[in-house]
mmCIF file of C-alpha atoms in Angstrom:
data_model
loop_
_atom_site.group_PDB
_atom_site.id
_atom_site.type_symbol
_atom_site.label_atom_id
_atom_site.label_comp_id
_atom_site.label_asym_id
_atom_site.label_seq_id
_atom_site.Cartn_x
_atom_site.Cartn_y
_atom_site.Cartn_z
ATOM 1 C CA ASN A 128 -31.554 -14.030 -47.687
ATOM 2 C CA ALA A 129 -30.458 -15.150 -43.560
ATOM 3 C CA GLY A 130 -26.924 -15.321 -44.489
ATOM 4 C CA VAL A 131 -25.330 -16.922 -40.984
ATOM 5 C CA THR A 132 -26.837 -16.864 -38.366
ATOM 6 C CA GLN A 133 -25.605 -16.819 -34.738
ATOM 7 C CA THR A 134 -27.941 -17.532 -31.832
ATOM 8 C CA PRO A 135 -27.974 -16.586 -28.726
ATOM 9 C CA LYS A 136 -26.859 -12.709 -29.036
ATOM 10 C CA PHE A 137 -25.877 -12.292 -25.490
ATOM 11 C CA GLN A 138 -25.447 -14.378 -22.714
ATOM 12 C CA VAL A 139 -23.940 -14.509 -19.293
ATOM 13 C CA LEU A 140 -22.575 -17.510 -17.042
ATOM 14 C CA LYS A 141 -21.700 -18.060 -14.031
ATOM 15 C CA THR A 142 -18.316 -19.680 -14.014
ATOM 16 C CA GLY A 143 -18.582 -23.996 -13.564
ATOM 17 C CA GLN A 144 -22.157 -23.982 -16.066
ATOM 18 C CA SER A 145 -22.317 -24.865 -19.918
ATOM 19 C CA MET A 146 -24.057 -23.782 -23.154
ATOM 20 C CA THR A 147 -24.108 -24.209 -26.266
ATOM 21 C CA LEU A 148 -23.646 -21.657 -29.077
ATOM 22 C CA GLN A 149 -25.344 -22.130 -32.092
ATOM 23 C CA CYS A 150 -24.414 -20.755 -35.547
ATOM 24 C CA ALA A 151 -27.111 -21.937 -38.803
ATOM 25 C CA GLN A 152 -25.733 -21.009 -42.304
ATOM 26 C CA ASP A 153 -28.044 -21.031 -45.828
ATOM 27 C CA MET A 154 -25.374 -20.340 -48.241
ATOM 28 C CA ASN A 155 -24.906 -24.118 -48.487
ATOM 29 C CA HIS A 156 -20.899 -23.571 -47.733
ATOM 30 C CA ASN A 157 -18.778 -26.395 -46.854
ATOM 31 C CA SER A 158 -16.336 -24.508 -44.375
ATOM 32 C CA MET A 159 -17.819 -22.869 -41.056
ATOM 33 C CA TYR A 160 -15.529 -21.657 -38.390
ATOM 34 C CA TRP A 161 -15.890 -20.080 -34.837
ATOM 35 C CA TYR A 162 -13.403 -17.471 -33.095
ATOM 36 C CA ARG A 163 -13.299 -15.086 -30.774
ATOM 37 C CA GLN A 164 -13.008 -11.786 -30.337
ATOM 38 C CA ASP A 165 -10.663 -9.713 -27.552
ATOM 39 C CA PRO A 166 -9.427 -6.502 -27.336
ATOM 40 C CA GLY A 167 -5.850 -5.828 -28.638
ATOM 41 C CA MET A 168 -6.584 -9.894 -29.619
ATOM 42 C CA GLY A 169 -7.778 -9.454 -32.788
ATOM 43 C CA LEU A 170 -10.394 -12.740 -34.554
ATOM 44 C CA ARG A 171 -8.433 -16.309 -33.031
ATOM 45 C CA LEU A 172 -9.889 -19.354 -34.173
ATOM 46 C CA ILE A 173 -11.422 -21.390 -32.318
ATOM 47 C CA TYR A 174 -12.573 -24.649 -34.260
ATOM 48 C CA TYR A 175 -12.659 -24.987 -37.482
ATOM 49 C CA SER A 176 -14.868 -27.398 -39.750
ATOM 50 C CA ALA A 177 -13.857 -27.669 -43.722
ATOM 51 C CA SER A 178 -16.905 -29.790 -44.617
ATOM 52 C CA GLU A 179 -19.702 -31.945 -42.594
ATOM 53 C CA GLY A 180 -18.623 -34.721 -40.318
ATOM 54 C CA THR A 181 -15.179 -33.007 -40.006
ATOM 55 C CA THR A 182 -13.569 -30.904 -36.965
ATOM 56 C CA ASP A 183 -10.319 -29.395 -36.732
ATOM 57 C CA LYS A 184 -8.461 -27.469 -33.252
ATOM 58 C CA GLY A 185 -7.977 -23.498 -34.360
ATOM 59 C CA GLU A 186 -5.774 -20.871 -32.368
ATOM 60 C CA VAL A 187 -7.520 -21.455 -29.177
ATOM 61 C CA PRO A 188 -9.201 -24.612 -28.932
ATOM 62 C CA ASN A 189 -8.661 -25.618 -24.756
ATOM 63 C CA GLY A 190 -11.838 -25.110 -23.329
ATOM 64 C CA TYR A 191 -14.390 -25.797 -26.750
ATOM 65 C CA ASN A 192 -15.951 -28.469 -28.531
ATOM 66 C CA VAL A 193 -17.285 -28.008 -31.894
ATOM 67 C CA SER A 194 -20.414 -30.350 -33.251
ATOM 68 C CA ARG A 195 -20.665 -29.959 -37.257
ATOM 69 C CA LEU A 196 -24.516 -31.064 -36.919
ATOM 70 C CA ASN A 197 -24.436 -30.873 -40.857
ATOM 71 C CA LYS A 198 -23.770 -29.019 -43.734
ATOM 72 C CA ARG A 199 -25.432 -26.094 -41.718
ATOM 73 C CA GLU A 200 -25.333 -26.227 -38.337
ATOM 74 C CA PHE A 201 -22.270 -25.662 -36.646
ATOM 75 C CA SER A 202 -22.557 -25.481 -32.962
ATOM 76 C CA LEU A 203 -19.307 -24.885 -29.949
ATOM 77 C CA ARG A 204 -20.063 -25.620 -26.385
ATOM 78 C CA LEU A 205 -18.386 -24.579 -23.616
ATOM 79 C CA GLU A 206 -18.564 -27.543 -21.150
ATOM 80 C CA SER A 207 -18.118 -25.557 -17.824
ATOM 81 C CA ALA A 208 -17.329 -21.926 -18.529
ATOM 82 C CA ALA A 209 -14.542 -20.436 -16.575
ATOM 83 C CA PRO A 210 -13.997 -15.986 -17.188
ATOM 84 C CA SER A 211 -11.420 -16.427 -19.447
ATOM 85 C CA GLN A 212 -13.766 -17.133 -21.721
ATOM 86 C CA THR A 213 -15.512 -13.795 -21.819
ATOM 87 C CA SER A 214 -15.646 -12.619 -24.603
ATOM 88 C CA VAL A 215 -17.319 -12.480 -28.569
ATOM 89 C CA TYR A 216 -17.867 -15.134 -29.907
ATOM 90 C CA PHE A 217 -18.300 -14.934 -33.887
ATOM 91 C CA CYS A 218 -19.547 -18.009 -36.537
ATOM 92 C CA ALA A 219 -19.031 -17.881 -39.911
ATOM 93 C CA SER A 220 -18.763 -19.770 -42.850
ATOM 94 C CA SER A 221 -17.524 -19.936 -46.688
ATOM 95 C CA ASP A 222 -17.284 -21.950 -49.637
ATOM 96 C CA THR A 223 -14.143 -23.377 -50.493
ATOM 97 C CA GLY A 224 -13.689 -23.227 -54.237
ATOM 98 C CA ILE A 225 -10.048 -21.370 -55.392
ATOM 99 C CA GLY A 226 -10.760 -17.849 -55.184
ATOM 100 C CA ASN A 227 -13.567 -18.194 -53.474
ATOM 101 C CA THR A 228 -12.934 -18.029 -50.573
ATOM 102 C CA GLU A 229 -14.655 -14.823 -49.080
ATOM 103 C CA ALA A 230 -16.175 -15.912 -45.647
ATOM 104 C CA PHE A 231 -19.785 -14.350 -44.306
ATOM 105 C CA PHE A 232 -19.952 -13.823 -40.072
ATOM 106 C CA GLY A 233 -22.871 -14.059 -38.118
ATOM 107 C CA GLN A 234 -23.437 -10.521 -35.908
ATOM 108 C CA GLY A 235 -21.138 -12.054 -32.924
ATOM 109 C CA THR A 236 -22.638 -13.389 -29.120
ATOM 110 C CA ARG A 237 -21.805 -11.644 -26.599
ATOM 111 C CA LEU A 238 -20.018 -13.832 -23.976
ATOM 112 C CA THR A 239 -20.060 -13.016 -19.724
ATOM 113 C CA VAL A 240 -18.640 -15.225 -17.980
ATOM 114 C CA VAL A 241 -18.888 -13.752 -13.212
ATOM 115 C CA ALA B 224 3.815 -21.704 -39.554
ATOM 116 C CA GLN B 225 1.071 -19.312 -40.781
ATOM 117 C CA ARG B 226 0.869 -16.023 -39.337
ATOM 118 C CA VAL B 227 -0.729 -12.388 -40.231
ATOM 119 C CA THR B 228 1.196 -9.193 -38.981
ATOM 120 C CA GLN B 229 -0.350 -5.342 -38.621
ATOM 121 C CA PRO B 230 1.532 -3.558 -36.610
ATOM 122 C CA GLU B 231 -0.549 -1.124 -35.315
ATOM 123 C CA LYS B 232 -3.371 -1.172 -32.711
ATOM 124 C CA LEU B 233 -4.847 1.948 -33.298
ATOM 125 C CA LEU B 234 -4.532 5.103 -36.082
ATOM 126 C CA SER B 235 -5.505 8.245 -36.322
ATOM 127 C CA VAL B 236 -5.602 10.393 -39.299
ATOM 128 C CA PHE B 237 -7.805 14.060 -40.384
ATOM 129 C CA LYS B 238 -10.388 13.492 -43.185
ATOM 130 C CA GLY B 239 -9.036 14.202 -46.371
ATOM 131 C CA ALA B 240 -5.321 12.532 -45.381
ATOM 132 C CA PRO B 241 -3.835 9.537 -46.703
ATOM 133 C CA VAL B 242 -4.416 6.368 -45.304
ATOM 134 C CA GLU B 243 -1.613 3.304 -44.715
ATOM 135 C CA LEU B 244 -3.104 -0.190 -42.871
ATOM 136 C CA LYS B 245 0.131 -2.109 -42.670
ATOM 137 C CA CYS B 246 -0.523 -5.778 -43.067
ATOM 138 C CA ASN B 247 3.058 -8.422 -43.263
ATOM 139 C CA TYR B 248 2.810 -12.079 -43.522
ATOM 140 C CA SER B 249 4.593 -15.666 -44.032
ATOM 141 C CA TYR B 250 3.454 -18.321 -44.867
ATOM 142 C CA SER B 251 4.330 -21.652 -47.422
ATOM 143 C CA GLY B 252 3.323 -21.290 -50.901
ATOM 144 C CA SER B 253 0.634 -18.995 -52.151
ATOM 145 C CA PRO B 254 -2.365 -17.617 -49.818
ATOM 146 C CA GLU B 255 -5.260 -15.394 -50.474
ATOM 147 C CA LEU B 256 -5.026 -11.845 -48.612
ATOM 148 C CA PHE B 257 -8.089 -10.348 -48.143
ATOM 149 C CA TRP B 258 -9.263 -6.821 -45.476
ATOM 150 C CA TYR B 259 -12.164 -6.933 -43.944
ATOM 151 C CA VAL B 260 -13.683 -4.714 -42.404
ATOM 152 C CA GLN B 261 -15.448 -4.211 -39.054
ATOM 153 C CA TYR B 262 -17.925 -0.535 -38.224
ATOM 154 C CA SER B 263 -19.577 -0.052 -35.305
ATOM 155 C CA ARG B 264 -22.073 -2.261 -34.584
ATOM 156 C CA GLN B 265 -22.122 -3.941 -38.018
ATOM 157 C CA ARG B 266 -21.013 -7.880 -39.198
ATOM 158 C CA LEU B 267 -17.696 -8.402 -40.351
ATOM 159 C CA GLN B 268 -17.253 -8.243 -43.597
ATOM 160 C CA LEU B 269 -15.049 -8.410 -46.555
ATOM 161 C CA LEU B 270 -13.894 -5.404 -47.890
ATOM 162 C CA LEU B 271 -11.446 -6.818 -51.000
ATOM 163 C CA ARG B 272 -9.575 -9.406 -51.476
ATOM 164 C CA HIS B 273 -5.696 -9.206 -53.602
ATOM 165 C CA ILE B 274 -7.502 -11.793 -56.803
ATOM 166 C CA SER B 275 -10.578 -9.347 -56.982
ATOM 167 C CA ARG B 276 -7.186 -6.512 -57.578
ATOM 168 C CA GLU B 277 -10.396 -4.233 -56.967
ATOM 169 C CA SER B 278 -10.927 -0.734 -55.186
ATOM 170 C CA ILE B 279 -13.589 -0.726 -53.250
ATOM 171 C CA LYS B 280 -15.023 2.305 -51.578
ATOM 172 C CA GLY B 281 -11.486 4.496 -52.084
ATOM 173 C CA PHE B 282 -9.258 1.749 -51.012
ATOM 174 C CA THR B 283 -7.015 -0.075 -53.004
ATOM 175 C CA ALA B 284 -4.243 -3.042 -51.349
ATOM 176 C CA ASP B 285 -1.463 -4.434 -53.578
ATOM 177 C CA LEU B 286 0.003 -7.852 -53.020
ATOM 178 C CA ASN B 287 3.661 -7.245 -52.983
ATOM 179 C CA LYS B 288 5.071 -11.378 -51.613
ATOM 180 C CA GLY B 289 8.237 -10.034 -53.079
ATOM 181 C CA GLU B 290 8.232 -8.077 -48.945
ATOM 182 C CA THR B 291 5.272 -10.533 -47.713
ATOM 183 C CA SER B 292 2.851 -7.404 -47.537
ATOM 184 C CA PHE B 293 -0.628 -6.750 -48.809
ATOM 185 C CA HIS B 294 -1.546 -2.802 -47.142
ATOM 186 C CA LEU B 295 -5.012 -1.970 -47.588
ATOM 187 C CA LYS B 296 -3.708 2.153 -48.672
ATOM 188 C CA LYS B 297 -6.621 5.287 -49.733
ATOM 189 C CA PRO B 298 -4.823 8.866 -51.144
ATOM 190 C CA PHE B 299 -7.937 10.345 -49.080
ATOM 191 C CA ALA B 300 -9.585 8.927 -45.008
ATOM 192 C CA GLN B 301 -13.665 10.398 -44.709
ATOM 193 C CA GLU B 302 -14.818 10.098 -41.206
ATOM 194 C CA GLU B 303 -17.863 7.152 -42.279
ATOM 195 C CA ASP B 304 -13.841 5.365 -42.525
ATOM 196 C CA SER B 305 -13.906 4.862 -39.325
ATOM 197 C CA ALA B 306 -13.484 0.820 -38.258
ATOM 198 C CA MET B 307 -11.349 -1.752 -36.998
ATOM 199 C CA TYR B 308 -9.666 -3.221 -39.789
ATOM 200 C CA TYR B 309 -8.745 -6.852 -40.209
ATOM 201 C CA CYS B 310 -5.828 -8.791 -42.639
ATOM 202 C CA ALA B 311 -6.709 -12.341 -43.013
ATOM 203 C CA LEU B 312 -4.884 -14.753 -45.470
ATOM 204 C CA THR B 313 -5.991 -17.993 -46.090
ATOM 205 C CA GLN B 314 -5.061 -20.980 -49.290
ATOM 206 C CA ALA B 315 -7.734 -23.175 -50.939
ATOM 207 C CA GLY B 316 -9.618 -26.012 -47.772
ATOM 208 C CA THR B 317 -8.150 -24.300 -44.869
ATOM 209 C CA ALA B 318 -8.765 -21.761 -42.184
ATOM 210 C CA LEU B 319 -8.954 -18.311 -42.863
ATOM 211 C CA ILE B 320 -6.501 -16.672 -40.089
ATOM 212 C CA PHE B 321 -6.641 -13.070 -39.469
ATOM 213 C CA GLY B 322 -4.003 -10.445 -38.031
ATOM 214 C CA LYS B 323 -5.379 -8.482 -34.804
ATOM 215 C CA GLY B 324 -6.464 -5.768 -36.485
ATOM 216 C CA THR B 325 -6.277 -2.574 -36.595
ATOM 217 C CA THR B 326 -8.614 0.517 -35.505
ATOM 218 C CA LEU B 327 -9.148 3.355 -37.812
ATOM 219 C CA SER B 328 -9.839 6.588 -36.390
ATOM 220 C CA VAL B 329 -10.549 9.472 -39.191
ATOM 221 C CA SER B 330 -11.268 13.108 -37.071
ATOM 222 C CA SER B 331 -12.239 16.412 -38.818
#
């Protein structure tokens, strides 16, 4: 059971380059999330998808776009990377039933923008 | 607006000492509260949730709606408890929101 799989695990970009972080889950979850983790800032929500075909902005959406390609996949795109986007990115998924909202996380993508 | 506050960035204790990681929240309605833990080089994972009222690895957390708190407690800390701990909340249909996290360091 793979759970939540993120690719790549590590990436170095030059300022202005673009890239897409991929995320897939095999637990048939409705909700998927993208977070960034920075020292002293905790986990901040970038974008959220409650179900296939829907996406909502989180706390720090600027500079990012997302696509909920299907129920399994939720990608995060940086169109023009900036050094401020250097971070560790986590994808997560959860079910949406009351009392059943445990989130499962990917292993993270460590992104450095130089 | 919904918010989760963890006032301590770092909590250092000796092995065998009691531990309390503080979490306060602001939310309208009835949220679900969680504690997640991230051990070194491991994925973030659920430690416990208020609905279950369970004890995991010796940790407990009681939801105090009057004080809007969900503090995590353990009577005797172990070195293997050293990790980053996040308090989080959600309500069905809304996004999971995290606090800034507290690093727990347990030394012998």
